[in-house]
Amino acid sequence: MNLFVNENNLDKEKYFIVNYKIETNKNLKEAAWNIAIGQSVGNPNVRNKWETEKLFKDHSCLILANESELAKKVEGEVKIAFPIINTCWETDGISHLLCQVLGGHVDIDLIKKCRLLSISFPDTVKKYFLKPKFGITGIRSFTGQYNKPLFGAIIKPKIGISPETLLDMVKELVDGGVDFIKEDEIMSNPSFCPLNKRVELISKYLSTQSKKVVFCHTINCDPHILESRVKEVYSMGGNGVHINVWSGYGAYNSIRKLNLPLYIHFQSSGAKVITNKTNQFSISWSVICQIASMVGVDTIQTGMVGGYSNDDPEEILDCIKILREGNTIPALSCGMHPGLVEKITSLVGTDYLANAGGAVHGHPNGTLSGSLAMRQAIDKNYGKEYEEAIKKWGKVDA
């Protein structure tokens, strides 16, 4: 029973490959063995009569490394090949994928740290996922905005307003030139501002406007409610949904497979609980971005450079590259303001969503002026609203 194989000899249409960074209190050979066996056929250290040679051949993970070399190391990167036959890709989806790749091996004592760095999927897996219905190309076509960042706005206050107040806010945002609006992730279906009432008011208003705007309604909920809530937004004329990561990574796949003409926004607030590289066990944020694009989200909150959240620029650029390859637009927010647009654009290019909340509604002259200021920053057509915003938040030179 040899699980150590040369990657060049692997039939890559029959496996997906996961690269881990592991630290162990024994050696990488034993750690890799525990992952390979434990996340496929059984107990890493105990065999039984039901485990036939054919079962191991067809269903065991493989370790893509030299056995003797791994035996000399206590930490480093190891690639594990997972048989695609172990998953029903049409029905098990992302939820079961994550169970396999970052699952039971985190309970094994000899594995002190394990970070999932990357996943490589064969076409035999990719064909089961729909990718974005709209994405970068679709949003640009819908809004008519090309060769510049897209302008996104976030509803603030996060919660506590009535549907009527929300509509008044949306009117000012649209008059100010937004391309995309999302409700905050704190909003879902509170009694004082129910989803159906919000969708009714907003969709009716937007349908009368010449300016085309994507509006993503927050629909955070448990799985038994998810499908009906998405269909409700669509049936009432809504054109977008926003779901937070805590509703489950499989939620985005489920929504996309309904194949409705709705923009899907992936809100990542909270994802760092499992993606932060200082965690004992974690998964790279770039992998989540890869999966998000694969399952079909149109926009995803990717991070921020220079805001009150200031992520590693190299990591953000890596994620942006992955998302653009999948036609998903990266949204940058958490401190976005007019004085940052030029700098961020010089770093990441124009294919991103400049998503602002506080800097729009907190403008000295209110939401309309804050929207105009962001629009002027993006269009490089500067006016008094932009100048007032710069006085308040400053400008970071490119």
CSV table of C-alpha atoms in Angstrom, one decimal:
chain,number,residue,atom,x,y,z
A,1,MET,CA,0.0,0.0,0.0
A,2,ASN,CA,2.2,2.8,-1.3
A,3,LEU,CA,0.5,6.2,-1.2
A,4,PHE,CA,3.6,8.2,-2.1
A,5,VAL,CA,3.6,8.9,-5.9
A,6,ASN,CA,5.3,11.3,-8.3
A,7,GLU,CA,3.0,14.0,-9.4
A,8,ASN,CA,4.1,13.6,-13.0
A,9,ASN,CA,2.7,10.0,-12.9
A,10,LEU,CA,-0.7,11.1,-11.6
A,11,ASP,CA,-3.9,11.0,-13.8
A,12,LYS,CA,-4.9,14.5,-13.0
A,13,GLU,CA,-8.4,14.1,-14.4
A,14,LYS,CA,-9.2,11.7,-11.6
A,15,TYR,CA,-7.9,13.8,-8.7
A,16,PHE,CA,-8.1,17.3,-7.3
A,17,ILE,CA,-4.8,18.4,-5.7
A,18,VAL,CA,-4.5,20.3,-2.4
A,19,ASN,CA,-1.3,22.0,-1.3
A,20,TYR,CA,-0.9,22.2,2.5
A,21,LYS,CA,1.6,24.0,4.7
A,22,ILE,CA,2.1,21.7,7.7
A,23,GLU,CA,3.9,21.8,11.0
A,24,THR,CA,4.1,18.6,13.0
A,25,ASN,CA,5.6,17.3,16.2
A,26,LYS,CA,6.9,14.2,14.4
A,27,ASN,CA,7.6,14.4,10.7
A,28,LEU,CA,5.9,15.4,7.4
A,29,LYS,CA,5.7,11.8,6.2
A,30,GLU,CA,3.5,10.8,9.2
A,31,ALA,CA,1.5,14.0,9.0
A,32,ALA,CA,0.8,13.6,5.3
A,33,TRP,CA,-0.1,9.9,5.8
A,34,ASN,CA,-2.6,10.9,8.5
A,35,ILE,CA,-4.2,13.4,6.2
A,36,ALA,CA,-4.3,11.1,3.2
A,37,ILE,CA,-5.8,8.2,5.0
A,38,GLY,CA,-7.9,10.1,7.5
A,39,GLN,CA,-9.6,12.3,4.9
A,40,SER,CA,-10.4,9.3,2.6
A,41,VAL,CA,-10.6,5.7,3.6
A,42,GLY,CA,-10.4,5.5,7.3
A,43,ASN,CA,-8.4,5.5,10.5
A,44,PRO,CA,-4.8,6.6,9.8
A,45,ASN,CA,-3.2,3.9,12.0
A,46,VAL,CA,-5.7,1.0,12.1
A,47,ARG,CA,-6.6,-1.3,9.2
A,48,ASN,CA,-9.6,-3.6,9.1
A,49,LYS,CA,-11.0,-6.5,6.9
A,50,TRP,CA,-13.3,-4.2,4.9
A,51,GLU,CA,-10.4,-2.2,3.5
A,52,THR,CA,-9.6,-4.1,0.3
A,53,GLU,CA,-6.7,-3.4,-2.1
A,54,LYS,CA,-9.2,-2.2,-4.7
A,55,LEU,CA,-10.8,0.1,-2.2
A,56,PHE,CA,-7.5,1.7,-1.4
A,57,LYS,CA,-6.6,1.9,-5.1
A,58,ASP,CA,-9.9,3.7,-6.0
A,59,HIS,CA,-10.6,5.8,-3.0
A,60,SER,CA,-7.5,6.6,-1.0
A,61,CYS,CA,-5.8,10.0,-1.2
A,62,LEU,CA,-2.3,10.0,-2.6
A,63,ILE,CA,0.8,11.9,-1.3
A,64,LEU,CA,2.6,13.7,-4.1
A,65,ALA,CA,6.1,13.7,-2.6
A,66,ASN,CA,9.2,11.7,-1.9
A,67,GLU,CA,8.6,9.6,1.2
A,68,SER,CA,12.2,9.7,2.5
A,69,GLU,CA,12.4,13.5,2.0
A,70,LEU,CA,9.2,14.1,4.0
A,71,ALA,CA,10.6,11.9,6.8
A,72,LYS,CA,13.4,14.4,7.4
A,73,LYS,CA,11.2,17.4,7.9
A,74,VAL,CA,8.9,18.6,10.7
A,75,GLU,CA,7.4,21.5,8.6
A,76,GLY,CA,6.8,22.4,5.0
A,77,GLU,CA,4.5,22.1,2.1
A,78,VAL,CA,2.9,18.8,1.0
A,79,LYS,CA,0.5,18.1,-1.9
A,80,ILE,CA,-2.3,15.6,-1.3
A,81,ALA,CA,-4.4,14.2,-4.3
A,82,PHE,CA,-8.0,13.6,-3.5
A,83,PRO,CA,-9.9,11.1,-5.7
A,84,ILE,CA,-12.8,12.9,-7.4
A,85,ILE,CA,-14.8,9.6,-7.3
A,86,ASN,CA,-15.3,10.1,-3.5
A,87,THR,CA,-17.7,13.1,-4.2
A,88,CYS,CA,-20.9,13.5,-6.0
A,89,TRP,CA,-20.0,16.9,-7.4
A,90,GLU,CA,-23.5,17.6,-8.7
A,91,THR,CA,-25.1,17.3,-5.3
A,92,ASP,CA,-22.4,17.4,-2.5
A,93,GLY,CA,-21.0,20.7,-3.7
A,94,ILE,CA,-18.8,23.0,-1.7
A,95,SER,CA,-20.0,22.0,1.7
A,96,HIS,CA,-18.6,18.4,1.3
A,97,LEU,CA,-15.5,19.6,-0.5
A,98,LEU,CA,-14.5,21.7,2.6
A,99,CYS,CA,-15.3,18.8,4.9
A,100,GLN,CA,-12.7,16.8,3.0
A,101,VAL,CA,-9.9,19.3,2.6
A,102,LEU,CA,-10.0,20.9,6.1
A,103,GLY,CA,-11.7,18.3,8.2
A,104,GLY,CA,-10.9,15.5,10.6
A,105,HIS,CA,-7.1,15.9,10.4
A,106,VAL,CA,-7.3,19.0,12.5
A,107,ASP,CA,-8.1,16.8,15.4
A,108,ILE,CA,-4.9,14.7,15.1
A,109,ASP,CA,-2.4,15.5,17.8
A,110,LEU,CA,0.7,15.1,15.6
A,111,ILE,CA,-0.5,17.9,13.3
A,112,LYS,CA,0.3,21.1,15.1
A,113,LYS,CA,-0.6,23.5,12.3
A,114,CYS,CA,-2.1,23.1,8.9
A,115,ARG,CA,-2.9,25.8,6.4
A,116,LEU,CA,-4.6,25.0,3.1
A,117,LEU,CA,-2.6,27.0,0.5
A,118,SER,CA,-4.2,26.1,-2.9
A,119,ILE,CA,-6.5,23.7,-4.7
A,120,SER,CA,-6.2,22.6,-8.3
A,121,PHE,CA,-9.3,21.2,-9.9
A,122,PRO,CA,-9.5,19.1,-13.1
A,123,ASP,CA,-12.1,19.9,-15.8
A,124,THR,CA,-14.0,16.8,-14.6
A,125,VAL,CA,-14.8,18.7,-11.5
A,126,LYS,CA,-15.1,22.3,-12.9
A,127,LYS,CA,-17.9,21.3,-15.3
A,128,TYR,CA,-20.3,20.9,-12.3
A,129,PHE,CA,-20.0,24.5,-11.4
A,130,LEU,CA,-21.7,27.4,-13.3
A,131,LYS,CA,-19.3,30.3,-12.7
A,132,PRO,CA,-20.8,33.9,-12.7
A,133,LYS,CA,-23.9,34.5,-14.7
A,134,PHE,CA,-22.9,38.2,-15.1
A,135,GLY,CA,-19.5,38.9,-13.5
A,136,ILE,CA,-17.2,41.7,-14.6
A,137,THR,CA,-18.4,41.7,-18.2
A,138,GLY,CA,-22.1,41.5,-17.3
A,139,ILE,CA,-22.0,44.3,-14.7
A,140,ARG,CA,-20.1,46.6,-17.1
A,141,SER,CA,-22.6,45.9,-19.9
A,142,PHE,CA,-25.6,46.5,-17.6
A,143,THR,CA,-24.3,49.7,-16.1
A,144,GLY,CA,-22.5,51.0,-19.2
A,145,GLN,CA,-19.4,51.7,-17.2
A,146,TYR,CA,-16.1,50.8,-18.9
A,147,ASN,CA,-12.4,51.5,-18.3
A,148,LYS,CA,-12.8,52.7,-14.8
A,149,PRO,CA,-13.6,51.3,-11.4
A,150,LEU,CA,-17.3,50.5,-10.7
A,151,PHE,CA,-18.8,52.7,-8.0
A,152,GLY,CA,-20.5,50.8,-5.2
A,153,ALA,CA,-22.3,52.2,-2.1
A,154,ILE,CA,-23.2,50.5,1.1
A,155,ILE,CA,-26.4,51.3,3.1
A,156,LYS,CA,-25.6,53.1,6.4
A,157,PRO,CA,-26.9,53.0,9.1
A,158,LYS,CA,-26.6,49.2,8.9
A,159,ILE,CA,-29.9,48.6,10.5
A,160,GLY,CA,-32.8,50.5,12.2
A,161,ILE,CA,-34.2,52.4,9.3
A,162,SER,CA,-37.7,51.9,7.8
A,163,PRO,CA,-38.2,50.8,4.2
A,164,GLU,CA,-39.3,54.4,3.3
A,165,THR,CA,-36.1,55.9,4.7
A,166,LEU,CA,-34.1,53.3,2.8
A,167,LEU,CA,-35.9,54.3,-0.4
A,168,ASP,CA,-35.0,58.0,0.3
A,169,MET,CA,-31.4,57.0,0.7
A,170,VAL,CA,-31.3,55.0,-2.5
A,171,LYS,CA,-32.7,57.9,-4.4
A,172,GLU,CA,-29.8,60.1,-3.3
A,173,LEU,CA,-27.3,57.4,-4.2
A,174,VAL,CA,-28.7,56.9,-7.6
A,175,ASP,CA,-28.8,60.7,-8.2
A,176,GLY,CA,-25.2,60.7,-7.2
A,177,GLY,CA,-24.2,58.2,-9.8
A,178,VAL,CA,-23.8,54.8,-8.1
A,179,ASP,CA,-23.5,51.6,-10.2
A,180,PHE,CA,-24.0,49.1,-7.4
A,181,ILE,CA,-25.7,49.3,-4.0
A,182,LYS,CA,-25.7,46.7,-1.2
A,183,GLU,CA,-27.5,46.5,2.0
A,184,ASP,CA,-25.1,45.9,5.0
A,185,GLU,CA,-24.7,42.3,6.1
A,186,ILE,CA,-26.3,43.2,9.5
A,187,MET,CA,-29.6,43.6,7.7
A,188,SER,CA,-31.7,40.6,6.8
A,189,ASN,CA,-35.4,40.4,7.6
A,190,PRO,CA,-36.2,42.5,10.7
A,191,SER,CA,-39.8,43.2,11.5
A,192,PHE,CA,-39.4,47.0,11.1
A,193,CYS,CA,-37.8,46.7,7.6
A,194,PRO,CA,-38.9,43.3,6.2
A,195,LEU,CA,-37.3,42.0,3.0
A,196,ASN,CA,-40.5,41.9,0.9
A,197,LYS,CA,-41.3,45.5,1.6
A,198,ARG,CA,-37.7,46.6,0.8
A,199,VAL,CA,-37.6,44.7,-2.4
A,200,GLU,CA,-41.0,46.0,-3.5
A,201,LEU,CA,-40.1,49.7,-2.9
A,202,ILE,CA,-36.5,49.6,-4.3
A,203,SER,CA,-37.2,47.5,-7.4
A,204,LYS,CA,-40.2,49.6,-8.4
A,205,TYR,CA,-38.2,52.8,-8.1
A,206,LEU,CA,-35.1,51.4,-9.9
A,207,SER,CA,-37.4,50.2,-12.8
A,208,THR,CA,-38.3,53.8,-13.5
A,209,GLN,CA,-34.8,55.1,-13.7
A,210,SER,CA,-32.7,55.5,-16.8
A,211,LYS,CA,-29.6,54.9,-14.7
A,212,LYS,CA,-29.0,51.1,-14.4
A,213,VAL,CA,-28.0,50.1,-10.9
A,214,VAL,CA,-27.4,46.7,-9.3
A,215,PHE,CA,-29.0,46.4,-5.9
A,216,CYS,CA,-28.1,43.5,-3.7
A,217,HIS,CA,-30.6,42.8,-0.9
A,218,THR,CA,-29.2,41.0,2.1
A,219,ILE,CA,-30.9,37.5,2.5
A,220,ASN,CA,-28.8,35.9,5.3
A,221,CYS,CA,-30.7,32.8,6.5
A,222,ASP,CA,-30.5,29.1,7.2
A,223,PRO,CA,-30.6,26.6,4.3
A,224,HIS,CA,-34.3,25.7,4.7
A,225,ILE,CA,-35.3,29.3,3.9
A,226,LEU,CA,-32.6,30.2,1.4
A,227,GLU,CA,-34.2,29.1,-1.9
A,228,SER,CA,-37.6,30.7,-1.1
A,229,ARG,CA,-36.0,33.9,-0.1
A,230,VAL,CA,-34.0,34.1,-3.3
A,231,LYS,CA,-37.1,33.4,-5.4
A,232,GLU,CA,-39.0,36.1,-3.4
A,233,VAL,CA,-36.4,38.7,-4.4
A,234,TYR,CA,-36.6,37.7,-8.0
A,235,SER,CA,-40.4,37.5,-8.2
A,236,MET,CA,-40.7,41.0,-6.7
A,237,GLY,CA,-38.4,42.5,-9.3
A,238,GLY,CA,-35.1,42.6,-7.4
A,239,ASN,CA,-31.9,42.2,-9.4
A,240,GLY,CA,-29.4,41.2,-6.8
A,241,VAL,CA,-28.8,39.3,-3.5
A,242,HIS,CA,-26.2,39.7,-0.9
A,243,ILE,CA,-25.4,36.8,1.5
A,244,ASN,CA,-22.8,36.8,4.2
A,245,VAL,CA,-20.2,34.0,4.5
A,246,TRP,CA,-21.8,32.7,7.7
A,247,SER,CA,-24.8,31.5,5.8
A,248,GLY,CA,-22.5,28.9,4.4
A,249,TYR,CA,-20.0,28.6,1.5
A,250,GLY,CA,-22.5,26.3,-0.2
A,251,ALA,CA,-25.2,28.9,-0.2
A,252,TYR,CA,-23.6,30.7,-3.1
A,253,ASN,CA,-23.5,27.5,-5.2
A,254,SER,CA,-27.2,26.9,-4.3
A,255,ILE,CA,-28.3,30.3,-5.4
A,256,ARG,CA,-26.3,30.2,-8.6
A,257,LYS,CA,-27.8,26.8,-9.5
A,258,LEU,CA,-31.3,28.3,-9.4
A,259,ASN,CA,-30.0,30.1,-12.5
A,260,LEU,CA,-32.1,33.2,-12.0
A,261,PRO,CA,-31.1,36.6,-13.5
A,262,LEU,CA,-29.8,37.9,-10.1
A,263,TYR,CA,-26.4,39.3,-9.3
A,264,ILE,CA,-24.8,37.5,-6.4
A,265,HIS,CA,-22.7,39.3,-3.9
A,266,PHE,CA,-20.4,37.4,-1.5
A,267,GLN,CA,-19.9,39.3,1.7
A,268,SER,CA,-16.8,38.0,3.5
A,269,SER,CA,-17.2,39.7,6.9
A,270,GLY,CA,-16.2,37.0,9.4
A,271,ALA,CA,-14.2,34.9,6.9
A,272,LYS,CA,-10.9,35.8,8.7
A,273,VAL,CA,-12.0,33.5,11.5
A,274,ILE,CA,-10.9,30.6,9.2
A,275,THR,CA,-8.6,32.3,6.7
A,276,ASN,CA,-6.2,34.3,9.0
A,277,LYS,CA,-2.8,32.9,8.5
A,278,THR,CA,-1.9,33.2,12.2
A,279,ASN,CA,-4.6,30.6,13.1
A,280,GLN,CA,-3.4,27.1,14.0
A,281,PHE,CA,-5.6,25.7,11.3
A,282,SER,CA,-6.7,27.8,8.3
A,283,ILE,CA,-7.5,28.1,4.7
A,284,SER,CA,-6.0,30.7,2.3
A,285,TRP,CA,-8.3,33.5,1.4
A,286,SER,CA,-7.2,33.1,-2.2
A,287,VAL,CA,-8.7,29.6,-2.2
A,288,ILE,CA,-12.0,31.0,-1.0
A,289,CYS,CA,-11.9,33.5,-3.8
A,290,GLN,CA,-11.2,30.7,-6.3
A,291,ILE,CA,-14.1,28.7,-5.0
A,292,ALA,CA,-16.4,31.7,-4.9
A,293,SER,CA,-15.7,32.5,-8.6
A,294,MET,CA,-16.1,28.8,-9.5
A,295,VAL,CA,-19.5,28.6,-8.0
A,296,GLY,CA,-20.7,31.8,-9.7
A,297,VAL,CA,-20.6,34.8,-7.5
A,298,ASP,CA,-20.6,38.1,-9.5
A,299,THR,CA,-19.0,40.3,-6.8
A,300,ILE,CA,-17.1,39.4,-3.6
A,301,GLN,CA,-15.8,41.6,-0.8
A,302,THR,CA,-12.1,40.9,-1.4
A,303,GLY,CA,-10.4,43.2,1.1
A,304,MET,CA,-9.0,46.7,1.3
A,305,VAL,CA,-5.8,48.5,0.9
A,306,GLY,CA,-5.3,51.8,2.8
A,307,GLY,CA,-8.6,51.8,4.6
A,308,TYR,CA,-9.5,51.1,8.3
A,309,SER,CA,-9.0,47.5,7.1
A,310,ASN,CA,-5.5,47.4,5.5
A,311,ASP,CA,-4.8,44.0,4.1
A,312,ASP,CA,-1.6,42.7,2.6
A,313,PRO,CA,-1.4,44.2,-0.9
A,314,GLU,CA,0.3,41.1,-2.3
A,315,GLU,CA,-2.4,38.9,-1.0
A,316,ILE,CA,-5.1,41.2,-2.4
A,317,LEU,CA,-3.4,41.3,-5.8
A,318,ASP,CA,-3.2,37.5,-5.9
A,319,CYS,CA,-6.9,37.3,-5.1
A,320,ILE,CA,-7.8,39.9,-7.6
A,321,LYS,CA,-5.9,38.0,-10.3
A,322,ILE,CA,-7.8,34.8,-9.4
A,323,LEU,CA,-11.2,36.6,-9.5
A,324,ARG,CA,-10.6,38.3,-12.8
A,325,GLU,CA,-9.7,35.0,-14.4
A,326,GLY,CA,-13.0,33.7,-13.3
A,327,ASN,CA,-14.9,36.9,-14.3
A,328,THR,CA,-15.8,37.8,-10.7
A,329,ILE,CA,-15.4,41.5,-9.8
A,330,PRO,CA,-13.5,42.1,-6.6
A,331,ALA,CA,-15.1,44.6,-4.3
A,332,LEU,CA,-12.7,46.7,-2.2
A,333,SER,CA,-14.2,48.3,0.9
A,334,CYS,CA,-13.8,49.0,4.7
A,335,GLY,CA,-12.5,52.5,4.6
A,336,MET,CA,-12.9,53.4,0.9
A,337,HIS,CA,-13.1,57.1,0.2
A,338,PRO,CA,-12.6,59.5,-2.8
A,339,GLY,CA,-9.0,60.2,-1.8
A,340,LEU,CA,-8.0,56.5,-2.1
A,341,VAL,CA,-9.5,55.8,-5.5
A,342,GLU,CA,-6.5,57.0,-7.6
A,343,LYS,CA,-4.0,55.2,-5.4
A,344,ILE,CA,-5.9,51.9,-5.4
A,345,THR,CA,-6.5,52.0,-9.1
A,346,SER,CA,-2.8,52.5,-9.7
A,347,LEU,CA,-2.2,49.3,-7.6
A,348,VAL,CA,-4.9,47.0,-8.9
A,349,GLY,CA,-6.1,48.4,-12.2
A,350,THR,CA,-9.7,49.4,-13.1
A,351,ASP,CA,-11.6,46.1,-12.8
A,352,TYR,CA,-12.8,46.4,-9.2
A,353,LEU,CA,-15.8,47.7,-7.3
A,354,ALA,CA,-14.9,50.8,-5.2
A,355,ASN,CA,-17.4,50.1,-2.4
A,356,ALA,CA,-18.0,53.0,0.1
A,357,GLY,CA,-20.3,53.4,3.0
A,358,GLY,CA,-19.2,55.8,5.6
A,359,ALA,CA,-17.4,58.1,3.1
A,360,VAL,CA,-20.6,58.4,1.1
A,361,HIS,CA,-23.2,59.0,3.9
A,362,GLY,CA,-20.7,60.8,6.2
A,363,HIS,CA,-19.8,63.5,3.6
A,364,PRO,CA,-20.1,67.0,5.2
A,365,ASN,CA,-23.1,67.7,3.0
A,366,GLY,CA,-24.7,64.3,3.2
A,367,THR,CA,-25.3,61.2,1.0
A,368,LEU,CA,-25.9,62.9,-2.3
A,369,SER,CA,-22.8,64.9,-2.0
A,370,GLY,CA,-20.8,61.9,-0.8
A,371,SER,CA,-22.0,60.0,-3.9
A,372,LEU,CA,-21.1,62.8,-6.2
A,373,ALA,CA,-17.6,62.9,-4.6
A,374,MET,CA,-17.0,59.2,-5.3
A,375,ARG,CA,-18.3,59.5,-8.8
A,376,GLN,CA,-16.0,62.5,-9.5
A,377,ALA,CA,-13.0,60.5,-8.1
A,378,ILE,CA,-13.8,57.6,-10.3
A,379,ASP,CA,-14.5,59.7,-13.4
A,380,LYS,CA,-11.6,62.0,-12.7
A,381,ASN,CA,-14.0,64.9,-13.2
A,382,TYR,CA,-13.4,66.7,-9.9
A,383,GLY,CA,-15.9,69.2,-8.4
A,384,LYS,CA,-16.7,70.8,-5.1
A,385,GLU,CA,-18.1,67.6,-3.6
A,386,TYR,CA,-14.8,65.9,-4.3
A,387,GLU,CA,-12.8,68.8,-2.8
A,388,GLU,CA,-14.9,68.7,0.4
A,389,ALA,CA,-14.3,65.0,0.7
A,390,ILE,CA,-10.6,65.4,0.3
A,391,LYS,CA,-10.6,68.1,3.1
A,392,LYS,CA,-12.3,65.6,5.4
A,393,TRP,CA,-10.5,62.3,4.5
A,394,GLY,CA,-7.4,63.4,2.7
A,395,LYS,CA,-5.8,62.1,-0.5
A,396,VAL,CA,-3.3,59.3,-0.9
A,397,ASP,CA,-1.1,60.0,-4.0
A,398,ALA,CA,-0.7,57.3,-6.6
